[in-house]
Structures are given as structure tokens and as C-alpha cells.
mmCIF file of C-alpha atoms and ligand atoms in Angstrom:
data_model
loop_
_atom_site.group_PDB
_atom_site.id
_atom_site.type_symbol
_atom_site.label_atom_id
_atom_site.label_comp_id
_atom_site.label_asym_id
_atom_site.label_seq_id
_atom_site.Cartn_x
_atom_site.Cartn_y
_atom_site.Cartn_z
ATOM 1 C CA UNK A 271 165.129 90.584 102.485
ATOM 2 C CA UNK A 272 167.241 88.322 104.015
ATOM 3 C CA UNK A 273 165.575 87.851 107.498
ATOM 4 C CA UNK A 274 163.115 86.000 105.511
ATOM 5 C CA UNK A 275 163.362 82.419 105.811
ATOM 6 C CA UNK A 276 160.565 80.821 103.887
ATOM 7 C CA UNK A 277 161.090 77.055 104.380
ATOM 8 C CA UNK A 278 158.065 74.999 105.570
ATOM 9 C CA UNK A 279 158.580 75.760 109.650
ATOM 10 C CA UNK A 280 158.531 72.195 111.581
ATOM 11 C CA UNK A 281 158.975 70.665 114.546
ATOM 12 C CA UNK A 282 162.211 70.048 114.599
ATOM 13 C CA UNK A 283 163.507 73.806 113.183
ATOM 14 C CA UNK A 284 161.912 75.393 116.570
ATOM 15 C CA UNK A 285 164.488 77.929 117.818
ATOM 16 C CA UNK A 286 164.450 78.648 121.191
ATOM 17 C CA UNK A 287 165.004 81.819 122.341
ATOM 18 C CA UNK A 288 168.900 80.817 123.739
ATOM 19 C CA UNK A 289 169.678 79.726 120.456
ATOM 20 C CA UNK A 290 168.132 83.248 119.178
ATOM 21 C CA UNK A 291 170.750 84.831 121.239
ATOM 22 C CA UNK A 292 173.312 82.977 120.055
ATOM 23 C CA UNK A 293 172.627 83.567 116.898
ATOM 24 C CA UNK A 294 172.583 87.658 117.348
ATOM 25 C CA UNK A 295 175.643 88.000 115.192
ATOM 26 C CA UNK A 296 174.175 86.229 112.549
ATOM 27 C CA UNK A 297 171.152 87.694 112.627
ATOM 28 C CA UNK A 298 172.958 91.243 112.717
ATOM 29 C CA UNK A 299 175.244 90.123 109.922
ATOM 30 C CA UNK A 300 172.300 89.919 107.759
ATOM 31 C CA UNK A 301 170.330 93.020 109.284
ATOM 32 C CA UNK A 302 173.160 94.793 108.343
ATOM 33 C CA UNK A 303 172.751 94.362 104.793
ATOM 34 C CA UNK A 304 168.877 95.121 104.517
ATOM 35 C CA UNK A 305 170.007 98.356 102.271
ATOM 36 C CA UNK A 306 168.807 101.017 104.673
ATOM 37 C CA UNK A 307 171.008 103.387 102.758
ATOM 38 C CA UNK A 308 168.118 104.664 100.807
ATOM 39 C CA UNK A 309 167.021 106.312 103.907
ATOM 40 C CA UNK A 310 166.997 110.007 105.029
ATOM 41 C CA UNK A 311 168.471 110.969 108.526
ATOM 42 C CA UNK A 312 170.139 109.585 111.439
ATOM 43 C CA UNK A 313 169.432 106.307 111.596
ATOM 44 C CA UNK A 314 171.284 105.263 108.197
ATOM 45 C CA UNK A 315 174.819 106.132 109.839
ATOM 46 C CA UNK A 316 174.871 103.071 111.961
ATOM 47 C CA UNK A 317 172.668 100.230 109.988
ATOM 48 C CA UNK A 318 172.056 97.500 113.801
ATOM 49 C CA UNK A 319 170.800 93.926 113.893
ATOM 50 C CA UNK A 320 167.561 92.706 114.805
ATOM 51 C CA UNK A 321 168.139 91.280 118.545
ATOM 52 C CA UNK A 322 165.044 89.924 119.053
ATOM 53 C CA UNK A 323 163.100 90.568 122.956
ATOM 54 C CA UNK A 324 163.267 88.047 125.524
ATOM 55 C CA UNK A 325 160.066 86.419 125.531
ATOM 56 C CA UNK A 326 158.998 88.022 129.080
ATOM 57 C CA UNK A 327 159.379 91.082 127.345
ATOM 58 C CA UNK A 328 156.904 89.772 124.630
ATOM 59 C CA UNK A 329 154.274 88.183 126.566
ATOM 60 C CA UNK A 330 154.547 90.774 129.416
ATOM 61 C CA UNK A 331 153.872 94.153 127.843
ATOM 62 C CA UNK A 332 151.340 94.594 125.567
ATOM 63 C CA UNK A 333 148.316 96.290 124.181
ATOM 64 C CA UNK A 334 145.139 94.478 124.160
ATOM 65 C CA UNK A 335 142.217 96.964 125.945
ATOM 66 C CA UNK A 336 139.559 94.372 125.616
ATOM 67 C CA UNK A 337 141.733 92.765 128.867
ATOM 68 C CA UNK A 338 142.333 96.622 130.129
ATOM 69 C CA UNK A 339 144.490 99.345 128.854
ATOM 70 C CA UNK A 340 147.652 98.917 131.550
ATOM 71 C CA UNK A 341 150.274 96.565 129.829
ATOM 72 C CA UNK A 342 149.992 93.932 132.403
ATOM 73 C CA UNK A 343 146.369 93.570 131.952
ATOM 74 C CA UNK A 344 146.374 91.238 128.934
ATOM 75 C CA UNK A 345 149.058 88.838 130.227
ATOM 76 C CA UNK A 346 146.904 89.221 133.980
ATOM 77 C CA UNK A 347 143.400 88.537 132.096
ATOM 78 C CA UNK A 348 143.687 87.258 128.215
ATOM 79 C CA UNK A 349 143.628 83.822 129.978
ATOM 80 C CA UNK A 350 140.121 83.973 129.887
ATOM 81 C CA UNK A 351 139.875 83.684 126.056
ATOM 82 C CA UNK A 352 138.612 80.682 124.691
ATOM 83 C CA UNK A 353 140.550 80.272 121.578
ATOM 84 C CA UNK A 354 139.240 76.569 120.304
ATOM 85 C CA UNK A 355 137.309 76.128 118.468
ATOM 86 C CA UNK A 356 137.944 78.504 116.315
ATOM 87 C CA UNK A 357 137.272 79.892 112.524
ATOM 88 C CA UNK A 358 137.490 83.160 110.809
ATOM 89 C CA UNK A 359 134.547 84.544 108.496
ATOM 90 C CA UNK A 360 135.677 85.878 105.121
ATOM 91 C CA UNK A 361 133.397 87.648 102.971
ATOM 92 C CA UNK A 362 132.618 90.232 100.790
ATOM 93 C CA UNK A 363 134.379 90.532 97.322
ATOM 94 C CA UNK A 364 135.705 87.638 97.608
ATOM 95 C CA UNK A 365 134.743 84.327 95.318
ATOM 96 C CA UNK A 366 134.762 81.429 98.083
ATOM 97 C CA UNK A 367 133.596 83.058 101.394
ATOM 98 C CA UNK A 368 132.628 80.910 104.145
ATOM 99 C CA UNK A 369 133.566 80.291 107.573
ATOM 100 C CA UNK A 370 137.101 78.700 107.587
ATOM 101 C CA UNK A 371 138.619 76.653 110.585
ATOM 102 C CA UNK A 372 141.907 78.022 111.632
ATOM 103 C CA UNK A 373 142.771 74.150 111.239
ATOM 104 C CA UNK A 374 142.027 74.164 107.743
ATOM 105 C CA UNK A 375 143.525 77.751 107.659
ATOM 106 C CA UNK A 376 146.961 76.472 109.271
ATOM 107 C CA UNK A 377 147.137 73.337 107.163
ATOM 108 C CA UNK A 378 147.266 75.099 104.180
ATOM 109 C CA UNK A 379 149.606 77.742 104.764
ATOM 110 C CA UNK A 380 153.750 77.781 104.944
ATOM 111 C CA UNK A 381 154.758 78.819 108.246
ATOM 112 C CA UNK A 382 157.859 80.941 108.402
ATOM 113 C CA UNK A 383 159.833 82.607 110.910
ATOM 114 C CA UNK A 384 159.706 86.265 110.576
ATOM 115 C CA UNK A 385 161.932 88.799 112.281
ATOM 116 C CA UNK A 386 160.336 91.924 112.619
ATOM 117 C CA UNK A 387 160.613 95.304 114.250
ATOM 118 C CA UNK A 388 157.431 96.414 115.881
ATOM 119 C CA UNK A 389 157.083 99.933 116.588
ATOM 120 C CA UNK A 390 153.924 100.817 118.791
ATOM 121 C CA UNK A 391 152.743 104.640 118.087
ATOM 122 C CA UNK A 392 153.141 104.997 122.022
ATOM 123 C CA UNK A 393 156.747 105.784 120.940
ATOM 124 C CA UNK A 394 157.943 101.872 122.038
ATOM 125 C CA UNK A 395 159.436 98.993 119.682
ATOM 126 C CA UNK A 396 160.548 95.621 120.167
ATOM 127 C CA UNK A 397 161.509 93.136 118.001
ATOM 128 C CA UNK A 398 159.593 89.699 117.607
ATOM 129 C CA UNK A 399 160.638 87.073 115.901
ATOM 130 C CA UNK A 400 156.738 85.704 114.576
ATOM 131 C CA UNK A 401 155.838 82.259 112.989
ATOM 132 C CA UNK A 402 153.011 83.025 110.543
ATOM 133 C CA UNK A 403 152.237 83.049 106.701
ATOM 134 C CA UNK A 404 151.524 85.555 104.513
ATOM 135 C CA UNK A 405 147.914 87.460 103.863
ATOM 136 C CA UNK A 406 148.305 86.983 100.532
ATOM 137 C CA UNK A 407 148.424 83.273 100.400
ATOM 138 C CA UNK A 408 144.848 83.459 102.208
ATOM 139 C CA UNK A 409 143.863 85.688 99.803
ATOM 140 C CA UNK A 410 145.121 83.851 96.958
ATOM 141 C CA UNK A 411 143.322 80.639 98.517
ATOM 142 C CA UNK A 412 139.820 82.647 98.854
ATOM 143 C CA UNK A 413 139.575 84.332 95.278
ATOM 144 C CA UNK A 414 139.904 88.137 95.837
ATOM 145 C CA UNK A 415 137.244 89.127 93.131
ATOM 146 C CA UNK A 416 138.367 92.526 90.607
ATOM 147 C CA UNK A 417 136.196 95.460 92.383
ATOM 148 C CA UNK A 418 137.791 94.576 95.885
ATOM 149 C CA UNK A 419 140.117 97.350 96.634
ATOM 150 C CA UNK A 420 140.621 97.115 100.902
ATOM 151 C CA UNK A 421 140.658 94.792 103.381
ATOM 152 C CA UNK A 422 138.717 94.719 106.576
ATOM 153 C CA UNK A 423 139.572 92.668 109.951
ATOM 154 C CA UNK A 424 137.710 92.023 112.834
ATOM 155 C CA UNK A 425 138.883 91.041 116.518
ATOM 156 C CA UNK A 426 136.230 88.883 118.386
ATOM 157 C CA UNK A 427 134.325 90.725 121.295
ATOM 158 C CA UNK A 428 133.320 88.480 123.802
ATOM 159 C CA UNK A 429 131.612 90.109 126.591
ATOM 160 C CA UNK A 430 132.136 87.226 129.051
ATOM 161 C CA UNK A 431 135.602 86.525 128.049
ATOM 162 C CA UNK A 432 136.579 90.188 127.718
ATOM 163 C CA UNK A 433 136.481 92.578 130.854
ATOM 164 C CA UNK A 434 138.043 95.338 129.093
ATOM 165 C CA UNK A 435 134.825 95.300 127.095
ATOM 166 C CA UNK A 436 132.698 96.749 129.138
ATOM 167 C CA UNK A 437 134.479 100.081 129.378
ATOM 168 C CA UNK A 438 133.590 102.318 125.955
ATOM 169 C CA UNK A 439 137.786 103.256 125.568
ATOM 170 C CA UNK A 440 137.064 102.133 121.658
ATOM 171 C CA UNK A 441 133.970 101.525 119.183
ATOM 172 C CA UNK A 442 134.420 97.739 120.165
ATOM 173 C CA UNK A 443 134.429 94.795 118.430
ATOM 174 C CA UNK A 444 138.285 96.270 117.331
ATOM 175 C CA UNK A 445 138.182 97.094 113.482
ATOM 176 C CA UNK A 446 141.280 97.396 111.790
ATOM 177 C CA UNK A 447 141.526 97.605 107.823
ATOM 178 C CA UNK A 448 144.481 97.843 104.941
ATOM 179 C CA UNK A 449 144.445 98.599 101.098
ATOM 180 C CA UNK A 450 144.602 95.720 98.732
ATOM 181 C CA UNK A 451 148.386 96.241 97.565
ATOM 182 C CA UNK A 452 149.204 96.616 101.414
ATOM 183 C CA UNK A 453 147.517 93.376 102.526
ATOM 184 C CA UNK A 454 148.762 91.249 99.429
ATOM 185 C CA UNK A 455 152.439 92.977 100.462
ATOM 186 C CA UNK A 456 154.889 89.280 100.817
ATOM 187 C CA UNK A 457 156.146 91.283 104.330
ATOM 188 C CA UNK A 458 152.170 90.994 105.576
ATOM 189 C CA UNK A 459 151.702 88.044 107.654
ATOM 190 C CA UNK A 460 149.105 86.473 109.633
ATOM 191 C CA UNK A 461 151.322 85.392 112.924
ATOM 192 C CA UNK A 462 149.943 82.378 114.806
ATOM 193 C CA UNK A 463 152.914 81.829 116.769
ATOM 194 C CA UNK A 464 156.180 83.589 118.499
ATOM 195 C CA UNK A 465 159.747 81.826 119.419
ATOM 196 C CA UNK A 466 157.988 79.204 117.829
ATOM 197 C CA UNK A 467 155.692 78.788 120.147
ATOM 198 C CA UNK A 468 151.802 78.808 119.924
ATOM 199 C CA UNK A 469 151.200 82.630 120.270
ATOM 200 C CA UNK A 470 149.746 83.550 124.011
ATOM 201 C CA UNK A 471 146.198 84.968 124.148
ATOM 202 C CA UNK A 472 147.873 88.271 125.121
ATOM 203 C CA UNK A 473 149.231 88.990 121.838
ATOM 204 C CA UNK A 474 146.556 87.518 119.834
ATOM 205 C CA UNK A 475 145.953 84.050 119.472
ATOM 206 C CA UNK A 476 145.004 82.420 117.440
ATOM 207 C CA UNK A 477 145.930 84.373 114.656
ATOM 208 C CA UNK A 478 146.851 88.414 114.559
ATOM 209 C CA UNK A 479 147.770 90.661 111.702
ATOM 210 C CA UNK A 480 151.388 92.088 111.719
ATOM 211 C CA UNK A 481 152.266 94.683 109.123
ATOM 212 C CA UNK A 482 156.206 95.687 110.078
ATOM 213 C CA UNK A 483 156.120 98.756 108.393
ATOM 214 C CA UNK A 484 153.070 100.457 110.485
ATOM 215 C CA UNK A 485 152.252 101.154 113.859
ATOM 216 C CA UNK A 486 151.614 98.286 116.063
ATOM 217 C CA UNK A 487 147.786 98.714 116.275
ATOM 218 C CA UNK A 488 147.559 98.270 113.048
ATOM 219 C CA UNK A 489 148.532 94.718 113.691
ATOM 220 C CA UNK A 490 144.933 93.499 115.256
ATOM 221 C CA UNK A 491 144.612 90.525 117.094
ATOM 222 C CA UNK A 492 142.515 87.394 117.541
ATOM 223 C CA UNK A 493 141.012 87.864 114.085
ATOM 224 C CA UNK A 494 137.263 86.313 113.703
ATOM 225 C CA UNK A 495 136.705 88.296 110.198
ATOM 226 C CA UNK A 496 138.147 89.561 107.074
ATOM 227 C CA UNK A 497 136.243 90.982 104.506
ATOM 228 C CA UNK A 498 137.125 92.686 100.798
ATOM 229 C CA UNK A 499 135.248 95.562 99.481
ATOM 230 C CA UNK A 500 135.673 98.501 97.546
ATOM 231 C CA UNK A 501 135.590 101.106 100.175
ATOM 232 C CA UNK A 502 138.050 102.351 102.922
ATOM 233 C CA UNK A 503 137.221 100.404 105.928
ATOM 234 C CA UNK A 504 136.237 101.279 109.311
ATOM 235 C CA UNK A 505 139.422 101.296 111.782
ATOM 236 C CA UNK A 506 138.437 101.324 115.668
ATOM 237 C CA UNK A 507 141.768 103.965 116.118
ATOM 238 C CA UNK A 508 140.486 106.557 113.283
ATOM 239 C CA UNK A 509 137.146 106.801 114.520
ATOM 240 C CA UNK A 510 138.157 107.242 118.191
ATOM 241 C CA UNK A 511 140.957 110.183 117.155
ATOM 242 C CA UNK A 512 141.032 111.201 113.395
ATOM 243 C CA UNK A 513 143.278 113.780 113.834
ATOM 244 C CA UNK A 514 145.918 111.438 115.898
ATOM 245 C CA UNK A 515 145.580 108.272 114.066
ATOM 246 C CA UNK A 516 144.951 108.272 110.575
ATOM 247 C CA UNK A 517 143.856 105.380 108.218
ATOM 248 C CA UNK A 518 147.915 104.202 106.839
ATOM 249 C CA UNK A 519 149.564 104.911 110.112
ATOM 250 C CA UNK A 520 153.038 103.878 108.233
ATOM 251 C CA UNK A 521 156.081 104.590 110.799
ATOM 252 C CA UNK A 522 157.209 108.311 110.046
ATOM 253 C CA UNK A 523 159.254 110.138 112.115
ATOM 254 C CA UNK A 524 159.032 113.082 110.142
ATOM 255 C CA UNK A 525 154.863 113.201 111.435
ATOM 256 C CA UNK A 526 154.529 113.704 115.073
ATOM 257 C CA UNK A 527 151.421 112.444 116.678
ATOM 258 C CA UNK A 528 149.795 115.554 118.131
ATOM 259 C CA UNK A 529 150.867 114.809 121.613
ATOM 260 C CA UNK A 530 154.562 113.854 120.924
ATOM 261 C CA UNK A 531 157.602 113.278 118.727
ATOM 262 C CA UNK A 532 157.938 109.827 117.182
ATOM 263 C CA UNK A 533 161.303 110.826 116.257
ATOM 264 C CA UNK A 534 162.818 108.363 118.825
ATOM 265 C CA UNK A 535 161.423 105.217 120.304
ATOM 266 C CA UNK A 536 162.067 103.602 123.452
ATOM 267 C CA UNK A 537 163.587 99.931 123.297
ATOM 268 C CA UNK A 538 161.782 97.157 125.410
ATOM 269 C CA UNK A 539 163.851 95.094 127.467
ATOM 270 C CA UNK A 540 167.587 97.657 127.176
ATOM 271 C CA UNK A 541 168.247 97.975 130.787
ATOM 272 C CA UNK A 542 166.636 99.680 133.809
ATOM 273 C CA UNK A 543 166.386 103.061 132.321
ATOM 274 C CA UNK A 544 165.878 101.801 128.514
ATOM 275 C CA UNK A 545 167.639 103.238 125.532
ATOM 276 C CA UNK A 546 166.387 105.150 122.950
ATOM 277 C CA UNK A 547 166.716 104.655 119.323
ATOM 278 C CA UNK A 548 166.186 106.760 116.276
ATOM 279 C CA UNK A 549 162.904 105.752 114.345
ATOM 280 C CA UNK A 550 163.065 104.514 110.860
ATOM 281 C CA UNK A 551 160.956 105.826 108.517
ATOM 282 C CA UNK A 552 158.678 102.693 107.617
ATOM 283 C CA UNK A 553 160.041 101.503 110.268
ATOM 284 C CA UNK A 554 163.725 100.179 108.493
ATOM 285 C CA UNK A 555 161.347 98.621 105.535
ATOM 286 C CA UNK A 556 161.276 101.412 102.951
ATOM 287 C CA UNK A 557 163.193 99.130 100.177
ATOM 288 C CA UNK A 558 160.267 97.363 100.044
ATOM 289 C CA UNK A 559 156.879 99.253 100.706
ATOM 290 C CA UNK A 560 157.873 103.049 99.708
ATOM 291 C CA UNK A 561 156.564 102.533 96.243
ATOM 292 C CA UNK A 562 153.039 101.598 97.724
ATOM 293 C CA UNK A 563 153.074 105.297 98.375
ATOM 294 C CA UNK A 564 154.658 106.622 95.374
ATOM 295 C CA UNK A 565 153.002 110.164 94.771
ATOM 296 C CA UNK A 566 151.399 110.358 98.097
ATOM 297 C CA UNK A 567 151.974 113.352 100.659
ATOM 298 C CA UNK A 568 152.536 111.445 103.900
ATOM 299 C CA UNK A 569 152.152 114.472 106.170
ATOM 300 C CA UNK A 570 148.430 114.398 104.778
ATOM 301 C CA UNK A 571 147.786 110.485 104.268
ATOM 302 C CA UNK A 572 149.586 109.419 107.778
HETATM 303 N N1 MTE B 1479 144.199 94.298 118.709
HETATM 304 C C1 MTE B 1479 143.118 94.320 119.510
HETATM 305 N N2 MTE B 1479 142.070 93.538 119.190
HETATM 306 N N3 MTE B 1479 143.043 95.105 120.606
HETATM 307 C C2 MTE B 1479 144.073 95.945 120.955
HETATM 308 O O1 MTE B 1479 143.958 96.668 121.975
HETATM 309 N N4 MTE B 1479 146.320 96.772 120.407
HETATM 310 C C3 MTE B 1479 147.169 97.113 119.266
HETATM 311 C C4 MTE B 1479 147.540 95.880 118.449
HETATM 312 N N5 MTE B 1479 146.387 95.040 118.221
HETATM 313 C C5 MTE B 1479 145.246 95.948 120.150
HETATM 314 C C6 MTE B 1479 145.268 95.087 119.026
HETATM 315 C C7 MTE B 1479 148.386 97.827 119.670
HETATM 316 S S1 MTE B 1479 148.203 99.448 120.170
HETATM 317 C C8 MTE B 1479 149.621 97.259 119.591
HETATM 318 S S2 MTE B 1479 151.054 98.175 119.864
HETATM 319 C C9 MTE B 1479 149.780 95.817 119.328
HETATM 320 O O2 MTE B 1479 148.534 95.152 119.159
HETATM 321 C C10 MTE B 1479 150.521 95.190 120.481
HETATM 322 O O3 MTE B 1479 150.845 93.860 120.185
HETATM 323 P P1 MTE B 1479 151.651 93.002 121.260
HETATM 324 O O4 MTE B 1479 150.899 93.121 122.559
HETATM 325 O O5 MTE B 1479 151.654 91.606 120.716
HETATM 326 O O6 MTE B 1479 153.016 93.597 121.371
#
């Protein structure tokens, strides 16, 4: 995993995004040995680098319906959010819930850079490069208790804040939910910034889940709970369309959503008329998550 770089992130190791570009053949150089021999089709042949987005790019198109479902609305309207203070409720199994400060939160974690693909089920992907820490060293901080077996998230719904909110497009506040083994995954991080920059309101701030190896609404934003229990959680996506998007969502091109291929995805930011790439299944990180579905028949469990 060697677009991992887990040093403490400070001041002074904030990479702008010129550098980033600069850096592309580094960053490739490394890409390039991520071992994604182990995987089936097309995209094997020609292993790329990870060029990260322009920042427009990032902070210009995005999902976030409680701002309105075109992909200018949340860079038009997230503005609105108030995002201090702010603290995030975890409960359940857990053996030291309470109400933490994303302060406190921050000041104990290890902020890394991550460098991640992110493939939206709309058939899209860019590639971010996120500051954040992992789940698992919140989890690790909190006590996950024996029984606890998924985890469950929670955006905030602010009516006031929110316009998006008063339209019915999901079962709002925004539920989102992972197994235990999933969350506790060392590539699952809670991102509080991008380019090293405090993250923008429009893709999440404070603090939003991103799980590289699943579709991008998976990755649920301005997070206000997080609860362990035993059963499978409630996700906002799975109740509004079972049959389109299922509980794991994990990147397969080999399982088309019912209205089109995910075979190919459309690259953010390549030109005029875009470019098209092949889609990895897990989304390029097999190596390391395939064997949290060892056994399991992925055209069922999608
Ligand atoms: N989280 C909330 N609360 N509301 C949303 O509408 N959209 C999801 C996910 N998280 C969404 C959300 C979808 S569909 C995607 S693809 C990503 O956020 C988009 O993240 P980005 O805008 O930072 O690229």
C-alpha cells in the first residue's frame, strides 16, 4: 500500500495541489506497483497512476441532496452549514459513549494523506487526495464492546441549514452503515480535510466517511452519529431502491445497476468530452479487502 503515508500530517508537510502535479510521476511510480495483477479483465493490462483532480473539480461536482440533487447545488448552497461547534454522538455497543467534540476527536487522531480513487455508482470517479485518520483508531479509542457486529452513521439534518431537506428524494436524516471488519479496515478513514485543506461543506465537513473500495455514497458526510450494534443497519440508499443499491455496494463491474453498465466510468476533469476508463473491481483495492468477502456471492450480496 504504498500511497499510504502515515506520518503525523503538519503544517509544514501541506502539499498544494501544484506540487501534487508535479509529483504525478511519483505518485504513478508507486500506483504502478499496487499489485493489481490479481485482477480479472481489462483493466490489469495497463496498471495507471493516481493523478489526483484539480480541486475545482473536487469542490465543484458533488453529491450532497440535502443542498439539492444537481452537482452544483452543494458548492451553490452547503455554505449555509454551520459546522462549529461541533461533536459526534457515539453509542450503542460501545464501552465509552458520549458526545465527543470533533476537537477532542482531531487531537487525538494521526492525520494522513490518503490518495484514493472514488468511484460514484452514477458511473463517475475522481481521485482525491483526503487528509483524515482511520475509523478504527476511533473505534479503538471508544471500546467497541464483543456483541457489536455493524456500524451505523448519521449525517446531520438541519432543516434551516438544509434546503434540499424539504424535498422527500431520501428517508432523511442520511443513514449510511458498514460491517465491523469493513469499518475497522486500515484503508477506512474518517476525512476532515482535502489538498490539505479544511474539507468544504460541500463534501462534508467536518468529518465524512470514505471507504475506497465502495461506491461513493457509501462515503456519508457531515457525520453527527455513529453507533455499534449487532444488526445490519439502516442505509438511506437501500431503503429508497433495494433492488438498485444494496447494503455492501463494493465497486463491481461484473454487477450492473439495473439502469446501466458500471463496466466503465467516466473520469472528472479529462477534457471537454471526458474519457472513459475501465472499472476496477473494488475499485483497484482487491489486494486488500477481497478476503472480507471470502465465500460470498457478490452478484447476490452487491
Ligand atoms: N452524504 C450525504 N449526507 N448526502 C449525500 O447526498 N452523497 C453521496 C456521498 N455522501 C451524499 C453523501 C454520494 S452519492 C457520493 S458520490 C459522495 O458523497 C460524493 O462525495 P463528494 O461530493 O465529496 O465527491
Amino acid at each position: 500500500m504504498q500511497l499510504i503515508r502515515t506520518q503525523k500530517f503538519r503544517d509544514r508537510d501541506v502539499t498544494d495541489e501544484a506540487i501534487y502535479l508535479s509529483r504525478r510521476q511519483i505518485i504513478g511510480g508507486a500506483a504502478a506497483g499496487l499489485g493489481l495483477a490479481g485482477l480479472a479483465g481489462p483493466a490489469q493490462a495497463a496498471p495507471e497512476g493516481l493523478e489526483p483532480n484539480a480541486y475545482e473539480d473536487i469542490i465543484g461536482y458533488n453529491n450532497y441532496y440535502e443542498f439539492g440533487t444537481s452537482k452544483s447545488d452543494p458548492a451553490k448552497h452547503a455554505h449555509s452549514l454551520t459546522t462549529k461547534p461541533w461533536s459526534v454522538k457515539i453509542d450503542g455497543m460501545v464501552d465509552r459513549p458520549g458526545d465527543y467534540g470533533l476537537e477532542d476527536i482531531l487531537a487525538a487522531a494521526t492525520i494522513e494523506e490518503r490518495i484514493y480513487r472514488h468511484r460514484c455508482v452514477e458511473a463517475w470517479s475522481m481521485v482525491i487526495p483526503w487528509n483524515g485518520f482511520t475509523l478504527s483508531s476511533l473505534l479503538d479509542r471508544v471500546g467497541v464492546q464483543s456483541g457489536a457486529k455493524y456500524v451505523a452513521f448519521e449525517t446531520i439534518a438541519r432543516p434551516e441549514e438544509m434546503p434540499g431537506l424539504r424535498f422527500p428524494v431520501l428517508n432523511w436524516p442520511y443513514r449510511e452503515g458498514l460491517r465491523l471488519d469493513e469499518a475497522m479496515h486500515p484503508l477506512t478513514i474518517l476525512a476532515n480535510g482535502i489538498y490539505g485543506k479544511d474539507i468544504l461543506n460541500q463534501n462534508g465537513a467536518p468529518l465524512r466517511l470514505v471507504v475506497p473500495w465502495k461506491y461513493g455514497f457509501k462515503g456519508i458526510k457531515s457525520i453527527v452519529r455513529i453507533t455499534l450494534q449487532d444488526k445490519e443497519p439502516f442505509t438511506s440508499w437501500n431503503d429508497a431502491n433495494r433492488r438498485e443499491y444494496g447494503f455492501y455496494s463494493n465497486v463491481n463491474p461484473q454487477v450492473d445497476h439495473p439502469r446501466w453498465s458500471q463496466e466503465t466510468e467516466r473520469v472528472i476533469g479529462a477534457g471537454l468530452f471526458g474519457s472513459r476508463r475501465q472499472t476496477d473491481m473494488f475499485n483497484g483495492y482487491g489486494d486488500e479487502v477481497a478476503s472480507l468477502y471470502a465465500g460470498m456471492d457478490l452478484k447476490k450480496q452487491f
